[in-house]
Coordinates of C-alpha atoms and ligand atoms in Angstrom, one line a residue:
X1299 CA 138.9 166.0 48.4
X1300 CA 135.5 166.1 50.5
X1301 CA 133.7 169.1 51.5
X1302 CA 134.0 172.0 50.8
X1303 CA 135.1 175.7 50.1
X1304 CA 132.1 178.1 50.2
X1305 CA 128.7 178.3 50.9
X1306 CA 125.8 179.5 48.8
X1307 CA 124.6 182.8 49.8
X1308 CA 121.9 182.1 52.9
X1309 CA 119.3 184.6 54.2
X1310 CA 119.3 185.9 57.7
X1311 CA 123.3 186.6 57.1
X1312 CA 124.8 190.0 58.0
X1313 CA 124.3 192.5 55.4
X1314 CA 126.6 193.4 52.0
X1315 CA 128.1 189.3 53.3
X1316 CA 128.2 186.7 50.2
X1317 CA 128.6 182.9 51.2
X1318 CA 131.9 183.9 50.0
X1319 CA 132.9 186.3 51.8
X1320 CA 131.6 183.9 55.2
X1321 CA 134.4 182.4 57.4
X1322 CA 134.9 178.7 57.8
X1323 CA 134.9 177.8 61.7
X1324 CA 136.7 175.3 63.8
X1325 CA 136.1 174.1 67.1
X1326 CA 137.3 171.5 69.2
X1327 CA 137.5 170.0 72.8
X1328 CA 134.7 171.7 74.2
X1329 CA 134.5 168.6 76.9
X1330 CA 130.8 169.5 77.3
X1331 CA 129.4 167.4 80.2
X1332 CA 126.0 168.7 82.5
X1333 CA 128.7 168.9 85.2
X1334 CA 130.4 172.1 83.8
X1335 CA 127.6 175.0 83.1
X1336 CA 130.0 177.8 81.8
X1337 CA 131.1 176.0 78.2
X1338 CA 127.5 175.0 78.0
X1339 CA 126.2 179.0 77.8
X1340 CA 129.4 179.6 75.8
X1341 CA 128.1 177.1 73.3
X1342 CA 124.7 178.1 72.8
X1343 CA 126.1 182.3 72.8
X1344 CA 128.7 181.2 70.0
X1345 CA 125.9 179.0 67.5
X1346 CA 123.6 181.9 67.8
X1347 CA 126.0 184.4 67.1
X1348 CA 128.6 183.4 66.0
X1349 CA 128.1 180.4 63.7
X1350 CA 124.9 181.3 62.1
X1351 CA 127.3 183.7 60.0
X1352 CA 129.6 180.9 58.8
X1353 CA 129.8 179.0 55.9
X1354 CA 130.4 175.9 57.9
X1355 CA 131.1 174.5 61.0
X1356 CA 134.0 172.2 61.9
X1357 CA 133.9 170.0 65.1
X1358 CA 137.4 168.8 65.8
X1359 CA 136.7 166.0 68.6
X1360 CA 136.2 165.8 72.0
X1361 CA 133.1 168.1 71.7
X1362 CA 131.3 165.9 74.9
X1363 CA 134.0 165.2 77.8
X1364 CA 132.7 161.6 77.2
X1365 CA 130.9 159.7 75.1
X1366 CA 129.9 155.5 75.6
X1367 CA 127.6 155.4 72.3
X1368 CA 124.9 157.2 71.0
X1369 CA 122.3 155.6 73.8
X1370 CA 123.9 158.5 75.8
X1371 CA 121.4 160.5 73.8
X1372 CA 118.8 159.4 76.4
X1373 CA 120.2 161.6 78.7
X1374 CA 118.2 165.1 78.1
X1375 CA 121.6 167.3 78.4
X1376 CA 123.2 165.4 75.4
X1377 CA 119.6 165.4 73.6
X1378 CA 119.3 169.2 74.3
X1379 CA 123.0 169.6 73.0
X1380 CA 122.7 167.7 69.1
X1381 CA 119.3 169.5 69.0
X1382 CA 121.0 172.6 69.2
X1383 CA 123.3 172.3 66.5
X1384 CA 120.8 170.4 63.9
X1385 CA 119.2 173.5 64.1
X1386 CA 122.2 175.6 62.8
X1387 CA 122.4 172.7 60.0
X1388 CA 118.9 172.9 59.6
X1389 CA 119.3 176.7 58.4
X1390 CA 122.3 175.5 56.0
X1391 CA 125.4 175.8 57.7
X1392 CA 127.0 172.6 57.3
X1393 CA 128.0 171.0 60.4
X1394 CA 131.3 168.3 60.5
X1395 CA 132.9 166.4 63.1
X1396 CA 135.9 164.2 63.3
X1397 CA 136.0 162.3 66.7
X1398 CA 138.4 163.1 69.6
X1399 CA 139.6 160.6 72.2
X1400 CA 136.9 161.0 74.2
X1401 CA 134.2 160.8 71.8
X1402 CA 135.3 158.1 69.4
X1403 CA 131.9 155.7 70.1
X1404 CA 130.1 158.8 68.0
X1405 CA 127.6 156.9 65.6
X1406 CA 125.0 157.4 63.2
X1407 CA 122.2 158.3 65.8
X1408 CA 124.3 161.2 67.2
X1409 CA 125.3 162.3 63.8
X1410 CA 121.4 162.1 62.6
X1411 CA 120.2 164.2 65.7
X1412 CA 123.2 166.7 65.6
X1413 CA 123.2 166.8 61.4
X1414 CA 126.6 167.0 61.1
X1415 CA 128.5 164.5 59.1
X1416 CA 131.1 162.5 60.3
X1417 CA 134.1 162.9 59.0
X1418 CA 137.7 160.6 59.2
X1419 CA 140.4 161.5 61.2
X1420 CA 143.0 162.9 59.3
X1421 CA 140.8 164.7 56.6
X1422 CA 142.1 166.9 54.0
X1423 CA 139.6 169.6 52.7
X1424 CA 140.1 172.5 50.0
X1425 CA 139.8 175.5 52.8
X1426 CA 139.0 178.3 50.6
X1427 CA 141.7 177.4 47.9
X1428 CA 144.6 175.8 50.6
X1429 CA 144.9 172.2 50.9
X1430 CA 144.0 171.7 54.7
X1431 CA 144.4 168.6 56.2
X1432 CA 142.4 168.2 59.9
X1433 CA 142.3 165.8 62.8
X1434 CA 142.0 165.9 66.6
X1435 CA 145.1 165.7 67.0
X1436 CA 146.2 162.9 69.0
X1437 CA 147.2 160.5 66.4
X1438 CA 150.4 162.9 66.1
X1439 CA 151.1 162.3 69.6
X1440 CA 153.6 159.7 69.3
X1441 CA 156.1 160.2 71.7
X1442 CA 153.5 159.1 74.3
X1443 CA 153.7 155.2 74.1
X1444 CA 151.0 154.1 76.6
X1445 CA 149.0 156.4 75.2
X1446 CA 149.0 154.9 71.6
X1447 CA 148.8 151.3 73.1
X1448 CA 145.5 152.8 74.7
X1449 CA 144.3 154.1 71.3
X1450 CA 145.1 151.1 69.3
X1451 CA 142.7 149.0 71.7
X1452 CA 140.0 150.8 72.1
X1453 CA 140.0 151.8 68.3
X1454 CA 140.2 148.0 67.8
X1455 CA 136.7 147.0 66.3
X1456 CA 136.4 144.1 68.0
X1457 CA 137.0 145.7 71.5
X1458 CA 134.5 148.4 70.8
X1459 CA 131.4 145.5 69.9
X1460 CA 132.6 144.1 73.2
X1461 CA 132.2 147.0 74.9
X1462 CA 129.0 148.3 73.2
X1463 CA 127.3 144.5 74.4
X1464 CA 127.4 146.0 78.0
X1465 CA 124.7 147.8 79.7
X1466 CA 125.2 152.1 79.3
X1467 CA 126.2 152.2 83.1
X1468 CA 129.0 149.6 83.0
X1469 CA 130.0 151.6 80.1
X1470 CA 129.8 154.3 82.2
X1471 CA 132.1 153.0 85.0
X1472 CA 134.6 152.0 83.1
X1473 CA 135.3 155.4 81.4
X1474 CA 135.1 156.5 85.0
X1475 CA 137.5 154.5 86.1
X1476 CA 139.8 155.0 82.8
X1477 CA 139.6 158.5 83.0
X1478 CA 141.1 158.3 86.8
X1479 CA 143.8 155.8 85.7
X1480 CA 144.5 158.6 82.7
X1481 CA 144.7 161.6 85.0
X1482 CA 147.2 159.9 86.8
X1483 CA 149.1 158.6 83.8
X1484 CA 149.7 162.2 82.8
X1485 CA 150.7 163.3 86.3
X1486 CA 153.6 161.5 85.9
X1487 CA 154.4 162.2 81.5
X1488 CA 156.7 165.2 80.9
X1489 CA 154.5 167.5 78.9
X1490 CA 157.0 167.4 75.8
X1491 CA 155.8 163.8 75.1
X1492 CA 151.9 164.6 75.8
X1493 CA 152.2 167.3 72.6
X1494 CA 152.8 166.7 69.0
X1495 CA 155.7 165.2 67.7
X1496 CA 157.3 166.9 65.2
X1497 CA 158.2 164.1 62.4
X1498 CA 154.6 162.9 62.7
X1499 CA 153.6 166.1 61.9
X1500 CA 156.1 165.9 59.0
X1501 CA 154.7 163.6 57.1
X1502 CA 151.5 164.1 57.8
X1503 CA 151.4 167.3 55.7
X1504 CA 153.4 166.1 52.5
X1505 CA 149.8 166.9 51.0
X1506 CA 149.3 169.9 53.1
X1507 CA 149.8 173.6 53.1
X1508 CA 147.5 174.2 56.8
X1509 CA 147.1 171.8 59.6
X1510 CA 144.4 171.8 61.8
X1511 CA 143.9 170.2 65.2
X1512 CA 142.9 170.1 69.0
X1513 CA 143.7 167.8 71.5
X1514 CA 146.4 169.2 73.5
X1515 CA 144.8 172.1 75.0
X1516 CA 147.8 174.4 73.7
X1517 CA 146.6 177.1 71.5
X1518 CA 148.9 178.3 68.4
X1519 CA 150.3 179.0 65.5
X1520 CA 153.1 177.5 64.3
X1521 CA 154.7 178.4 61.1
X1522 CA 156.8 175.3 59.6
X1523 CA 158.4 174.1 55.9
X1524 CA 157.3 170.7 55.1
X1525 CA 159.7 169.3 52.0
X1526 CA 160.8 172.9 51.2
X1527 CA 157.1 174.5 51.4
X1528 CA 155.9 177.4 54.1
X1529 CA 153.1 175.8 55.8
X1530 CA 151.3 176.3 58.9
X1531 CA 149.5 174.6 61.8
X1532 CA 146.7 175.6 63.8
X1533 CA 146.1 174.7 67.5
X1534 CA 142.7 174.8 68.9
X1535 CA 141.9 176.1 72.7
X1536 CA 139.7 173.8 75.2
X1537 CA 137.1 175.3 76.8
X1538 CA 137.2 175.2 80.1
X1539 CA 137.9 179.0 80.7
X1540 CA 136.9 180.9 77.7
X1541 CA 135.6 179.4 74.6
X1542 CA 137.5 180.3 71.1
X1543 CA 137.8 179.0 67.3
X1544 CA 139.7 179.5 64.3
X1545 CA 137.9 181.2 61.5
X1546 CA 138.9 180.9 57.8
X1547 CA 138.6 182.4 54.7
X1548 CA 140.3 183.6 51.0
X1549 CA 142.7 185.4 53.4
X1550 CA 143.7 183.1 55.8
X1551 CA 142.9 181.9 59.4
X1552 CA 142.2 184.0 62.5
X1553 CA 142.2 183.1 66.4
X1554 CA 139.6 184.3 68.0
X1555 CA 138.7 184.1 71.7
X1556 CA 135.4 183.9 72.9
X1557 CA 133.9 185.0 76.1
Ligands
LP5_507 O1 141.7 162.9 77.6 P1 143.0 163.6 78.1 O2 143.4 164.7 77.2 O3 142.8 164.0 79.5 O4 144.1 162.5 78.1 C1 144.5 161.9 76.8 C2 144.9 160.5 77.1 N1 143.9 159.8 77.8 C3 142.8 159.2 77.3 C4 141.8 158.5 78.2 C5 140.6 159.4 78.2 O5 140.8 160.6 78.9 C6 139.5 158.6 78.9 C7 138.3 158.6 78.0 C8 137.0 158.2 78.6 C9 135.8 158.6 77.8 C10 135.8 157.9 76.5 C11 134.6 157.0 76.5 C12 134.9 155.9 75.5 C13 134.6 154.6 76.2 C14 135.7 153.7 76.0 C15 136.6 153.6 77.2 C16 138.0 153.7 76.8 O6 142.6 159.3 76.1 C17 146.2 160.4 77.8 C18 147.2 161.2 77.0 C19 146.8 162.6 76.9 O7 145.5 162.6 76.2 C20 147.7 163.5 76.1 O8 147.8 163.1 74.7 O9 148.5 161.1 77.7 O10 146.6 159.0 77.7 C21 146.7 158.3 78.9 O11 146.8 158.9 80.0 C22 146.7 156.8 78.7 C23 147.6 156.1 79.8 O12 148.9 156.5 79.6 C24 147.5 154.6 79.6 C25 146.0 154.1 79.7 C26 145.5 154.1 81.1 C27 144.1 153.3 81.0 C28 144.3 151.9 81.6 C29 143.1 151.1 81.5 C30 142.6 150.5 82.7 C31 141.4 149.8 82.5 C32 140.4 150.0 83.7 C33 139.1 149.5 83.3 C34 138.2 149.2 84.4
MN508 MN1 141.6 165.0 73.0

């Protein structure tokens, strides 16, 4: 199993806390983009309060609303972003991510200026003594056919070198232009098949007592039994509105909403 269960104890953390005793935080679909201030400030707020008191940090995917490969970082939002958060892993919080569907062209430059380390999608961690397996999400979302045609080509290698060879503003256009043929894909998907589907789920956990994901923007917990066993499954919140993560430890995982 890769990383990780708890922390060593770190200074600067609140007082009469252990690394023990520090929560585990999960994030996910943030969509950042210079185009929409609020999650931005919600950001920065929740690293300096927030996830400076954790033991680590887990990105879920789609943390940038897109992202064409790492030569994004020339823009000075995205550079201002991953600086950021290598300086909460440069005060020991570890920092992971496991890509989303809109920032699957993450590479090594982003991961060396954020400092997280990239993770695969599903992963399954020891959380504090309970097999946790985590993903984005949309892997699970079977039911949605043209969708998973979508994924399968643009997680195809060879389309991905194809599309890298292009200049950063063709790139540009045509995940422009992708995302408009997408909005109005889902206009016209019932919402059933645009969420999780339940089998996939299934099997997914046979190693699993927790799940873990993002992706479709509907925050819960759902309590399920997986070859006789009570298991459960996080959903993360977007944030568009108000931000929010999950935070785990020994006891379990809470919801929290931030604003
Ligand atoms: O993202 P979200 O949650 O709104 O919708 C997803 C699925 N859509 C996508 C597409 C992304 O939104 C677009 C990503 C652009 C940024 C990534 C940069 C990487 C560059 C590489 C370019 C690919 O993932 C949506 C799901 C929904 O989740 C719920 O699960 O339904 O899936 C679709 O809508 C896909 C459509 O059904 C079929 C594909 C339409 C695209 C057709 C390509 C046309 C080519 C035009 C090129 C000029
Ligand atoms: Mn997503």
């Amino acid at each position: 199993m890769p990383p990780h269960a708890s922390a060593p104890a770190r200074t600067g953390m609140p007082e009469g806390a252990s690394g023990d005793d520090l929560p585990t935080l999960f994030i996910s679909d943030l969509h950042l983009t210079p185009e929409r201030p609020g999650p931005i400030s919600l950001f920065k707020r929740f690293l300096d309060e927030v996830a400076t008191h954790a033991a680590a940090l887990y990105i879920l995917g789609d943390f940038f609303e897109a992202w064409v490969g790492d030569d994004e970082l020339s823009l000075p939002f995205h550079a201002e972003i991953a600086e950021c958060l290598r300086k909460l892993a440069g005060t020991g919080v570890p920092v992971y991510f496991i890509a989303g569907n809109r920032d699957f062209l993450a590479g090594e430059a982003l991961a060396k200026a954020t400092g997280w380390q990239p993770l695969t999608d599903p992963c399954l961690i020891d959380l504090h003594g309970v097999p946790t397996l985590l993903s984005h999400g949309d892997a699970y979302c079977t039911d949605d056919g043209a969708y998973q045609a979508f994924r399968r080509q643009v997680r195809d290698p060879q389309w991905q070198r194809e599309f890298m060879s292009q200049p950063i503003d063709t790139r540009r256009g045509v995940a422009r232009a992708i995302r408009e043929k997408s909005e109005q894909a889902k206009a016209d998907k019932k919402p059933d098949i645009m969420d999780v589907n339940p089998q996939a789920i299934q099997d997914a956990m046979a190693q699993a007592q927790r799940m873990i994901h993002g992706h479709t923007h509907r925050p819960a917990r759902h309590g399920l039994r997986v070859d006789g066993r009570d298991c459960e499954r996080w959903v993360l919140p977007d944030w568009y509105e108000t931000g929010g993560y999950l935070a785990c430890n020994v006891q379990g995982c809470r919801a929290v909403t931030f604003s």
